[in-house]
Short mmCIF file of N, CA and C in Angstrom, two decimals:
data_model
loop_
_atom_site.label_atom_id
_atom_site.label_comp_id
_atom_site.label_asym_id
_atom_site.label_seq_id
_atom_site.Cartn_x
_atom_site.Cartn_y
_atom_site.Cartn_z
N MET A 28 75.26 163.41 76.70
CA MET A 28 75.61 164.69 76.11
C MET A 28 74.57 165.64 76.99
N ARG A 29 75.29 166.96 76.97
CA ARG A 29 74.25 167.69 77.83
C ARG A 29 73.67 168.87 76.59
N PHE A 30 72.31 169.20 76.96
CA PHE A 30 71.70 170.16 76.15
C PHE A 30 71.04 171.22 76.62
N ALA A 31 71.04 172.34 76.26
CA ALA A 31 70.28 173.31 76.85
C ALA A 31 68.91 173.42 76.29
N ALA A 32 67.87 173.50 77.32
CA ALA A 32 66.64 173.78 77.03
C ALA A 32 66.03 175.04 77.43
N ARG A 33 65.04 175.60 76.51
CA ARG A 33 64.15 176.51 76.93
C ARG A 33 62.63 176.35 76.75
N VAL A 34 62.17 176.54 78.05
CA VAL A 34 60.60 176.36 77.66
C VAL A 34 59.84 177.79 78.02
N GLU A 35 59.26 178.35 76.88
CA GLU A 35 58.31 179.42 77.21
C GLU A 35 56.82 179.17 77.23
N VAL A 36 56.59 179.58 78.40
CA VAL A 36 54.96 179.42 78.81
C VAL A 36 54.10 180.48 78.73
N ARG A 37 52.96 180.31 77.94
CA ARG A 37 52.15 181.39 77.69
C ARG A 37 50.61 181.20 77.92
N LEU A 38 50.12 181.94 78.07
CA LEU A 38 48.82 181.90 78.59
C LEU A 38 47.94 181.27 77.12
N ARG A 39 46.87 180.58 77.35
CA ARG A 39 46.30 180.31 76.04
C ARG A 39 45.46 181.37 75.51
N PRO A 40 45.21 181.48 74.07
CA PRO A 40 44.30 182.51 73.76
C PRO A 40 42.83 182.50 74.37
N GLY A 41 42.48 183.61 74.73
CA GLY A 41 41.28 183.85 75.34
C GLY A 41 41.32 183.87 77.06
N ILE A 42 42.45 183.40 77.37
CA ILE A 42 42.84 183.39 78.98
C ILE A 42 43.08 184.85 79.24
N ALA A 43 42.43 185.33 80.20
CA ALA A 43 42.71 186.73 80.73
C ALA A 43 44.20 186.84 81.27
N ASP A 44 44.75 187.98 80.85
CA ASP A 44 46.10 188.24 81.08
C ASP A 44 46.34 189.54 81.81
N PRO A 45 45.87 189.51 83.17
CA PRO A 45 45.90 190.76 84.05
C PRO A 45 46.98 191.73 84.06
N GLU A 46 48.11 191.02 84.36
CA GLU A 46 49.48 191.88 84.23
C GLU A 46 49.68 192.22 82.89
N GLY A 47 49.38 191.61 81.91
CA GLY A 47 49.82 192.22 80.48
C GLY A 47 48.74 193.34 80.38
N ALA A 48 47.51 193.06 80.50
CA ALA A 48 46.42 194.23 80.46
C ALA A 48 46.88 195.53 81.23
N THR A 49 47.46 195.39 82.58
CA THR A 49 47.68 196.33 83.30
C THR A 49 48.78 197.40 82.77
N ILE A 50 49.87 196.53 82.19
CA ILE A 50 51.10 197.17 81.46
C ILE A 50 50.61 198.07 80.41
N GLU A 51 49.88 197.44 79.86
CA GLU A 51 49.11 197.84 78.32
C GLU A 51 48.49 199.17 78.72
N ARG A 52 47.88 199.12 79.72
CA ARG A 52 46.93 200.44 80.00
C ARG A 52 47.79 201.48 80.45
N ALA A 53 48.91 201.17 81.08
CA ALA A 53 49.91 202.23 81.37
C ALA A 53 50.96 202.83 80.58
N LEU A 54 51.00 202.13 79.06
CA LEU A 54 51.78 202.54 78.21
C LEU A 54 51.76 204.03 77.83
N PRO A 55 50.59 204.20 77.44
CA PRO A 55 50.23 205.69 76.70
C PRO A 55 50.76 206.78 77.55
N ALA A 56 50.31 206.66 78.64
CA ALA A 56 50.72 207.64 79.84
C ALA A 56 52.33 207.83 80.08
N LEU A 57 52.98 206.80 79.68
CA LEU A 57 54.32 206.61 80.02
C LEU A 57 55.22 206.93 78.81
N GLY A 58 54.49 207.33 77.48
CA GLY A 58 55.03 207.74 76.37
C GLY A 58 55.32 206.45 75.30
N PHE A 59 54.77 205.55 75.59
CA PHE A 59 54.83 204.21 74.62
C PHE A 59 53.37 204.04 73.93
N GLU A 60 52.80 205.06 73.21
CA GLU A 60 51.52 205.02 72.67
C GLU A 60 51.63 204.22 71.27
N ASP A 61 52.84 203.98 70.88
CA ASP A 61 53.18 203.08 69.72
C ASP A 61 53.33 201.56 70.13
N VAL A 62 53.21 201.20 71.25
CA VAL A 62 53.12 199.73 71.73
C VAL A 62 51.78 199.27 72.08
N SER A 63 51.24 197.85 71.45
CA SER A 63 50.12 197.40 71.67
C SER A 63 50.09 195.89 71.81
N ALA A 64 49.06 195.24 72.30
CA ALA A 64 49.11 193.86 72.24
C ALA A 64 50.06 193.01 73.09
N LEU A 65 50.13 193.75 74.33
CA LEU A 65 51.11 193.30 75.12
C LEU A 65 50.90 191.97 75.72
N ALA A 66 51.50 190.97 75.88
CA ALA A 66 51.20 189.79 76.61
C ALA A 66 52.43 189.16 77.47
N THR A 67 52.02 188.82 78.46
CA THR A 67 53.12 188.38 79.46
C THR A 67 53.21 186.64 79.41
N GLY A 68 54.42 186.24 79.76
CA GLY A 68 54.68 184.77 80.06
C GLY A 68 55.68 184.49 80.69
N ARG A 69 56.19 183.13 80.89
CA ARG A 69 57.18 182.83 81.85
C ARG A 69 58.07 181.93 80.84
N VAL A 70 59.55 182.04 81.35
CA VAL A 70 60.51 181.35 80.61
C VAL A 70 61.19 180.56 81.74
N PHE A 71 61.67 179.33 81.20
CA PHE A 71 62.39 178.47 82.12
C PHE A 71 63.57 177.93 81.12
N ARG A 72 64.79 178.02 81.70
CA ARG A 72 66.04 177.60 81.08
C ARG A 72 66.56 176.53 81.91
N PHE A 73 67.14 175.42 81.30
CA PHE A 73 67.72 174.42 82.13
C PHE A 73 68.56 173.44 81.32
N GLU A 74 69.14 172.56 81.83
CA GLU A 74 70.04 171.67 81.07
C GLU A 74 69.59 170.26 81.15
N VAL A 75 69.71 169.40 80.12
CA VAL A 75 69.18 168.10 80.19
C VAL A 75 70.49 167.31 80.03
N GLU A 76 70.48 166.08 80.51
CA GLU A 76 71.62 165.26 80.16
C GLU A 76 71.09 164.05 79.44
N ALA A 77 71.24 163.82 78.26
CA ALA A 77 70.45 162.69 77.30
C ALA A 77 71.27 162.51 76.22
N ALA A 78 71.11 161.16 75.90
CA ALA A 78 71.91 160.51 74.83
C ALA A 78 71.79 161.37 73.43
N THR A 79 70.58 161.63 72.99
CA THR A 79 70.37 162.21 71.73
C THR A 79 69.47 163.87 71.86
N GLU A 80 69.61 164.43 70.84
CA GLU A 80 68.72 165.60 70.91
C GLU A 80 67.29 165.35 71.00
N ALA A 81 66.96 164.37 70.30
CA ALA A 81 65.41 163.97 70.27
C ALA A 81 65.01 163.61 71.73
N ARG A 82 65.78 162.79 72.46
CA ARG A 82 65.46 162.32 73.83
C ARG A 82 65.62 163.67 74.76
N ALA A 83 66.50 164.59 74.49
CA ALA A 83 66.33 165.82 75.22
C ALA A 83 65.03 166.59 75.31
N ARG A 84 64.95 166.66 74.13
CA ARG A 84 63.73 167.41 73.49
C ARG A 84 62.24 166.81 74.46
N GLU A 85 62.53 165.35 74.27
CA GLU A 85 61.24 164.49 74.91
C GLU A 85 61.15 165.07 76.21
N ARG A 86 62.24 164.86 76.83
CA ARG A 86 62.24 164.96 78.55
C ARG A 86 62.07 166.61 78.77
N ALA A 87 62.49 167.48 77.90
CA ALA A 87 62.07 168.80 78.16
C ALA A 87 60.41 169.23 78.28
N GLU A 88 60.13 168.34 77.03
CA GLU A 88 58.66 168.46 76.81
C GLU A 88 57.92 167.79 77.89
N ALA A 89 58.24 166.82 78.44
CA ALA A 89 57.69 166.06 79.62
C ALA A 89 57.64 166.86 80.87
N LEU A 90 58.87 167.70 81.15
CA LEU A 90 59.03 168.61 82.40
C LEU A 90 58.05 169.76 82.01
N ALA A 91 57.80 170.28 80.88
CA ALA A 91 57.24 171.23 80.62
C ALA A 91 55.84 171.09 80.92
N GLY A 92 55.16 169.81 80.38
CA GLY A 92 54.01 169.46 80.43
C GLY A 92 53.51 169.02 81.94
N ALA A 93 54.53 168.40 82.50
CA ALA A 93 53.94 168.03 83.89
C ALA A 93 54.34 169.16 85.13
N LEU A 94 55.14 169.99 84.88
CA LEU A 94 55.46 170.76 86.00
C LEU A 94 55.41 172.28 85.76
N LEU A 95 55.89 172.77 84.65
CA LEU A 95 56.24 174.17 84.42
C LEU A 95 54.87 174.77 83.81
N ALA A 96 54.04 174.09 83.13
CA ALA A 96 52.75 174.80 82.48
C ALA A 96 51.60 174.20 83.11
N ASN A 97 50.55 174.91 83.37
CA ASN A 97 49.28 174.54 83.61
C ASN A 97 48.59 174.24 82.24
N PRO A 98 48.14 172.99 81.78
CA PRO A 98 47.75 172.81 80.70
C PRO A 98 46.29 173.22 80.55
N VAL A 99 45.73 173.47 81.52
CA VAL A 99 44.38 174.35 81.37
C VAL A 99 44.41 175.58 80.86
N LEU A 100 45.37 176.34 81.29
CA LEU A 100 45.39 177.71 81.10
C LEU A 100 46.49 178.07 79.98
N GLU A 101 47.41 177.34 80.02
CA GLU A 101 48.58 177.63 79.42
C GLU A 101 49.14 176.73 78.48
N GLU A 102 49.93 177.24 77.44
CA GLU A 102 50.68 176.37 76.30
C GLU A 102 52.08 176.68 76.47
N ALA A 103 52.94 175.52 76.06
CA ALA A 103 54.32 175.72 76.32
C ALA A 103 54.80 175.44 75.04
N SER A 104 56.07 176.19 74.60
CA SER A 104 56.91 175.77 73.34
C SER A 104 58.22 175.57 74.08
N VAL A 105 58.87 174.49 73.35
CA VAL A 105 60.09 174.04 73.93
C VAL A 105 61.15 174.10 72.87
N SER A 106 62.25 174.60 73.13
CA SER A 106 63.53 174.56 72.22
C SER A 106 64.73 174.06 72.85
N VAL A 107 65.35 173.18 72.13
CA VAL A 107 66.49 172.62 72.65
C VAL A 107 67.62 172.68 71.70
N CYS A 108 68.97 172.99 72.24
CA CYS A 108 70.24 172.94 71.55
C CYS A 108 71.29 172.23 72.20
N SER A 109 72.31 171.80 71.72
CA SER A 109 73.61 171.02 72.08
C SER A 109 74.37 172.01 72.91
N LEU A 110 74.85 171.53 73.98
CA LEU A 110 76.14 172.24 74.62
C LEU A 110 77.55 171.73 74.25
N GLU A 111 77.57 170.75 73.71
CA GLU A 111 78.74 170.12 73.42
C GLU A 111 79.36 170.88 72.02
N ALA A 112 80.63 170.51 71.77
CA ALA A 112 81.23 171.60 70.73
C ALA A 112 81.09 170.53 69.66
N MET B 23 54.83 200.65 59.95
CA MET B 23 54.86 199.14 59.81
C MET B 23 54.64 198.68 61.28
N ARG B 24 54.12 197.49 61.20
CA ARG B 24 54.18 196.90 62.49
C ARG B 24 55.09 195.99 62.82
N PHE B 25 55.71 195.73 63.93
CA PHE B 25 56.55 194.77 64.41
C PHE B 25 56.37 193.82 65.60
N ALA B 26 56.86 193.01 65.45
CA ALA B 26 56.57 192.01 66.72
C ALA B 26 57.66 191.80 67.73
N ALA B 27 57.59 192.46 68.77
CA ALA B 27 58.86 192.35 69.67
C ALA B 27 58.59 191.40 70.67
N ARG B 28 59.70 190.85 71.22
CA ARG B 28 59.97 189.72 72.29
C ARG B 28 61.07 190.24 73.27
N VAL B 29 60.49 190.31 74.49
CA VAL B 29 61.66 190.78 75.76
C VAL B 29 61.50 189.73 76.63
N GLU B 30 62.92 189.07 76.68
CA GLU B 30 63.17 188.08 77.81
C GLU B 30 63.88 188.64 78.84
N VAL B 31 63.19 188.50 80.14
CA VAL B 31 63.92 189.34 81.45
C VAL B 31 64.47 188.24 82.27
N ARG B 32 65.72 188.27 82.57
CA ARG B 32 66.26 187.18 83.28
C ARG B 32 66.94 187.77 84.47
N LEU B 33 67.15 187.11 85.74
CA LEU B 33 68.12 187.54 86.71
C LEU B 33 69.38 187.80 86.27
N ARG B 34 70.17 188.68 86.73
CA ARG B 34 71.58 188.60 86.27
C ARG B 34 72.27 187.59 87.19
N PRO B 35 73.53 187.25 86.55
CA PRO B 35 74.07 185.95 87.19
C PRO B 35 74.61 186.47 88.63
N GLY B 36 74.38 185.75 89.59
CA GLY B 36 74.69 185.83 90.87
C GLY B 36 73.52 186.36 91.63
N ILE B 37 72.36 186.80 91.35
CA ILE B 37 71.19 187.08 91.84
C ILE B 37 70.34 185.85 92.11
N ALA B 38 69.97 185.69 93.45
CA ALA B 38 69.27 184.29 93.69
C ALA B 38 67.91 184.31 93.06
N ASP B 39 67.67 183.00 92.53
CA ASP B 39 66.48 182.55 91.91
C ASP B 39 65.56 181.73 92.69
N PRO B 40 64.98 181.89 93.79
CA PRO B 40 64.54 181.12 94.81
C PRO B 40 63.17 180.19 94.02
N GLU B 41 62.63 180.49 93.02
CA GLU B 41 61.57 179.77 92.13
C GLU B 41 62.37 178.84 91.54
N GLY B 42 63.41 179.22 90.77
CA GLY B 42 64.13 178.40 90.16
C GLY B 42 64.81 177.18 91.12
N ALA B 43 65.38 177.44 92.07
CA ALA B 43 65.77 176.62 93.13
C ALA B 43 65.05 175.62 93.73
N THR B 44 63.68 176.19 93.85
CA THR B 44 62.89 175.31 94.43
C THR B 44 62.28 174.18 93.54
N ILE B 45 62.20 174.74 92.07
CA ILE B 45 61.74 173.70 91.22
C ILE B 45 62.81 172.49 90.93
N GLU B 46 64.08 173.03 90.93
CA GLU B 46 65.22 172.25 90.74
C GLU B 46 65.52 171.16 91.93
N ARG B 47 65.12 171.76 93.10
CA ARG B 47 65.31 170.85 94.46
C ARG B 47 64.22 169.73 94.24
N ALA B 48 62.96 169.93 93.67
CA ALA B 48 61.97 168.92 93.47
C ALA B 48 62.20 168.11 92.57
N LEU B 49 63.04 168.41 91.59
CA LEU B 49 62.92 167.56 90.44
C LEU B 49 63.39 166.24 90.50
N PRO B 50 64.59 165.71 91.22
CA PRO B 50 64.90 164.46 91.38
C PRO B 50 63.54 163.58 91.97
N ALA B 51 62.94 164.10 92.76
CA ALA B 51 61.96 163.34 93.48
C ALA B 51 60.73 163.19 92.45
N LEU B 52 60.85 163.91 91.36
CA LEU B 52 59.77 164.00 90.30
C LEU B 52 59.94 163.28 89.11
N GLY B 53 61.15 162.52 89.31
CA GLY B 53 61.50 161.70 88.31
C GLY B 53 62.34 162.44 86.93
N PHE B 54 62.92 163.63 87.37
CA PHE B 54 63.64 164.63 86.41
C PHE B 54 65.22 164.73 86.86
N GLU B 55 65.96 163.59 87.32
CA GLU B 55 67.09 163.70 87.82
C GLU B 55 68.37 163.96 86.72
N ASP B 56 67.70 163.81 85.47
CA ASP B 56 68.51 164.35 84.20
C ASP B 56 68.47 165.80 83.93
N VAL B 57 67.79 166.66 85.00
CA VAL B 57 67.61 167.98 84.42
C VAL B 57 68.37 168.80 85.48
N SER B 58 69.09 169.85 85.21
CA SER B 58 69.88 170.45 86.11
C SER B 58 69.82 171.98 85.81
N ALA B 59 70.54 172.79 86.58
CA ALA B 59 70.80 174.31 86.34
C ALA B 59 69.65 175.09 85.79
N LEU B 60 68.40 174.80 86.63
CA LEU B 60 67.27 175.52 85.95
C LEU B 60 67.11 177.17 86.49
N ALA B 61 66.79 177.82 85.43
CA ALA B 61 66.66 179.27 86.03
C ALA B 61 65.31 179.76 85.31
N THR B 62 64.61 180.83 86.19
CA THR B 62 63.37 181.09 85.47
C THR B 62 63.47 182.81 85.13
N GLY B 63 62.49 183.00 84.39
CA GLY B 63 62.63 184.31 83.80
C GLY B 63 61.20 184.83 83.16
N ARG B 64 61.00 186.15 82.63
CA ARG B 64 59.80 186.49 82.48
C ARG B 64 59.72 186.86 80.80
N VAL B 65 58.81 186.68 80.31
CA VAL B 65 58.70 187.18 78.54
C VAL B 65 57.75 188.06 78.46
N PHE B 66 57.95 189.10 77.49
CA PHE B 66 56.88 189.95 77.24
C PHE B 66 56.84 190.00 75.66
N ARG B 67 55.64 189.74 75.20
CA ARG B 67 55.26 189.78 73.65
C ARG B 67 54.57 191.15 73.45
N PHE B 68 54.94 191.81 72.27
CA PHE B 68 54.07 192.90 72.24
C PHE B 68 54.32 193.64 70.61
N GLU B 69 53.25 194.43 70.14
CA GLU B 69 53.62 194.87 68.68
C GLU B 69 54.08 196.46 68.88
N VAL B 70 54.95 196.74 68.11
CA VAL B 70 55.47 198.18 67.91
C VAL B 70 55.02 198.70 66.70
N GLU B 71 54.48 199.91 66.55
CA GLU B 71 54.43 200.61 65.42
C GLU B 71 55.48 201.45 65.08
N ALA B 72 56.18 201.38 64.14
CA ALA B 72 57.60 202.04 63.89
C ALA B 72 57.82 202.12 62.26
N ALA B 73 58.58 203.07 61.82
CA ALA B 73 58.86 203.46 60.59
C ALA B 73 59.91 202.07 59.92
N THR B 74 60.75 201.98 60.82
CA THR B 74 61.69 201.01 60.44
C THR B 74 62.00 199.86 61.51
N GLU B 75 62.66 198.77 61.08
CA GLU B 75 63.07 197.67 62.16
C GLU B 75 63.99 198.19 63.11
N ALA B 76 65.04 199.23 62.53
CA ALA B 76 65.77 199.59 63.80
C ALA B 76 65.18 200.56 64.82
N ARG B 77 64.19 201.45 64.45
CA ARG B 77 63.42 202.17 65.24
C ARG B 77 62.59 201.18 66.29
N ALA B 78 62.00 200.25 65.71
CA ALA B 78 61.08 199.40 66.44
C ALA B 78 61.92 198.67 67.77
N ARG B 79 63.14 198.18 67.31
CA ARG B 79 64.01 197.70 68.31
C ARG B 79 64.33 198.59 69.40
N GLU B 80 64.71 199.93 68.86
CA GLU B 80 65.04 201.18 69.88
C GLU B 80 63.98 201.13 70.78
N ARG B 81 62.70 201.10 70.52
CA ARG B 81 61.28 201.40 71.25
C ARG B 81 61.32 200.02 72.11
N ALA B 82 61.39 199.10 71.54
CA ALA B 82 61.42 198.04 72.43
C ALA B 82 62.40 197.78 73.65
N GLU B 83 63.58 198.33 73.10
CA GLU B 83 64.39 198.36 74.25
C GLU B 83 64.45 199.39 75.28
N ALA B 84 63.82 200.49 74.85
CA ALA B 84 63.45 201.50 75.61
C ALA B 84 62.49 200.89 76.81
N LEU B 85 61.37 200.51 76.19
CA LEU B 85 60.47 199.88 77.14
C LEU B 85 60.82 198.80 77.86
N ALA B 86 61.76 197.96 77.33
CA ALA B 86 62.49 196.89 78.49
C ALA B 86 63.03 197.55 79.47
N GLY B 87 63.85 198.40 79.13
CA GLY B 87 64.86 199.02 79.94
C GLY B 87 64.02 199.93 81.12
N ALA B 88 62.99 200.63 80.72
CA ALA B 88 62.20 201.29 81.53
C ALA B 88 61.23 200.93 82.47
N LEU B 89 60.61 199.89 81.90
CA LEU B 89 59.42 199.24 82.60
C LEU B 89 59.27 197.64 82.81
N LEU B 90 60.14 197.04 81.90
CA LEU B 90 59.72 195.49 82.07
C LEU B 90 60.93 194.98 82.84
N ALA B 91 61.97 195.36 82.90
CA ALA B 91 63.13 194.87 83.43
C ALA B 91 63.50 195.81 84.74
N ASN B 92 64.07 195.17 86.10
CA ASN B 92 64.57 196.06 87.03
C ASN B 92 66.32 195.99 86.62
N PRO B 93 66.73 197.12 86.26
CA PRO B 93 68.27 196.89 85.66
C PRO B 93 69.35 196.46 86.96
N VAL B 94 68.68 196.71 88.19
CA VAL B 94 69.51 196.28 89.24
C VAL B 94 69.61 194.79 89.40
N LEU B 95 68.60 194.00 89.30
CA LEU B 95 68.53 192.77 89.38
C LEU B 95 68.50 191.85 88.12
N GLU B 96 68.06 192.52 87.09
CA GLU B 96 67.76 191.78 85.65
C GLU B 96 68.19 192.33 84.53
N GLU B 97 68.53 191.52 83.63
CA GLU B 97 69.02 191.65 82.36
C GLU B 97 67.84 191.37 81.14
N ALA B 98 67.85 192.25 80.39
CA ALA B 98 66.47 191.80 79.25
C ALA B 98 67.45 191.70 77.83
N SER B 99 66.70 190.67 77.17
CA SER B 99 67.16 190.45 75.63
C SER B 99 66.01 190.84 74.60
N VAL B 100 66.25 191.61 73.84
CA VAL B 100 65.02 192.05 72.79
C VAL B 100 65.10 191.43 71.58
N SER B 101 64.13 190.90 70.95
CA SER B 101 64.17 190.65 69.40
C SER B 101 62.84 191.05 69.04
N VAL B 102 63.09 191.38 67.78
CA VAL B 102 62.02 192.15 66.81
C VAL B 102 62.19 191.61 65.55
N CYS B 103 60.97 191.42 64.84
CA CYS B 103 60.71 190.93 63.68
C CYS B 103 59.41 191.73 63.04
N SER B 104 59.69 191.62 61.63
CA SER B 104 58.46 192.66 60.93
C SER B 104 57.06 191.79 61.02
N LEU B 105 55.89 192.20 60.99
CA LEU B 105 54.76 191.60 60.86
C LEU B 105 54.27 191.94 59.55
N GLU B 106 54.80 192.42 58.71
CA GLU B 106 54.47 192.95 57.39
C GLU B 106 54.84 191.96 56.30
N ALA B 107 54.15 191.64 55.24
CA ALA B 107 54.63 190.55 54.31
C ALA B 107 55.83 190.81 53.44
#
């Protein structure tokens, strides 16, 4: 069965986010003084071929931990859903 | 009221994704031959101060369209939820 997986990689709390800080600093001058606490991250979407949803999640978590996130600086959250009818 | 907003920015269909293609090419050699169709994107999380959820969504969409996504190459999806009890 095919599953769609989505991995969101964020910086761990306390790790500096210079891109987010730069955007946030620019917001008031650009008319967005109502926006705060901006943080950036990366997202990876892919398909996994697996027998069960539990197995697909396991594989997506393995990929996230091994290749997509740097566990020293980042944390990953994984969601999986079936692509079959 | 405060709202949490999340903007996911993806490349439009048909726009080359060299980062995703590079990861996908490396996957079989790294033991992930069950993973395919990998695409990368960026995610921005922030807070919006607004009177209603509809207004917060409007502001998040304005920010996404003006500053976070390049509408020529990218499309953004916005989700908003209340941070109040």
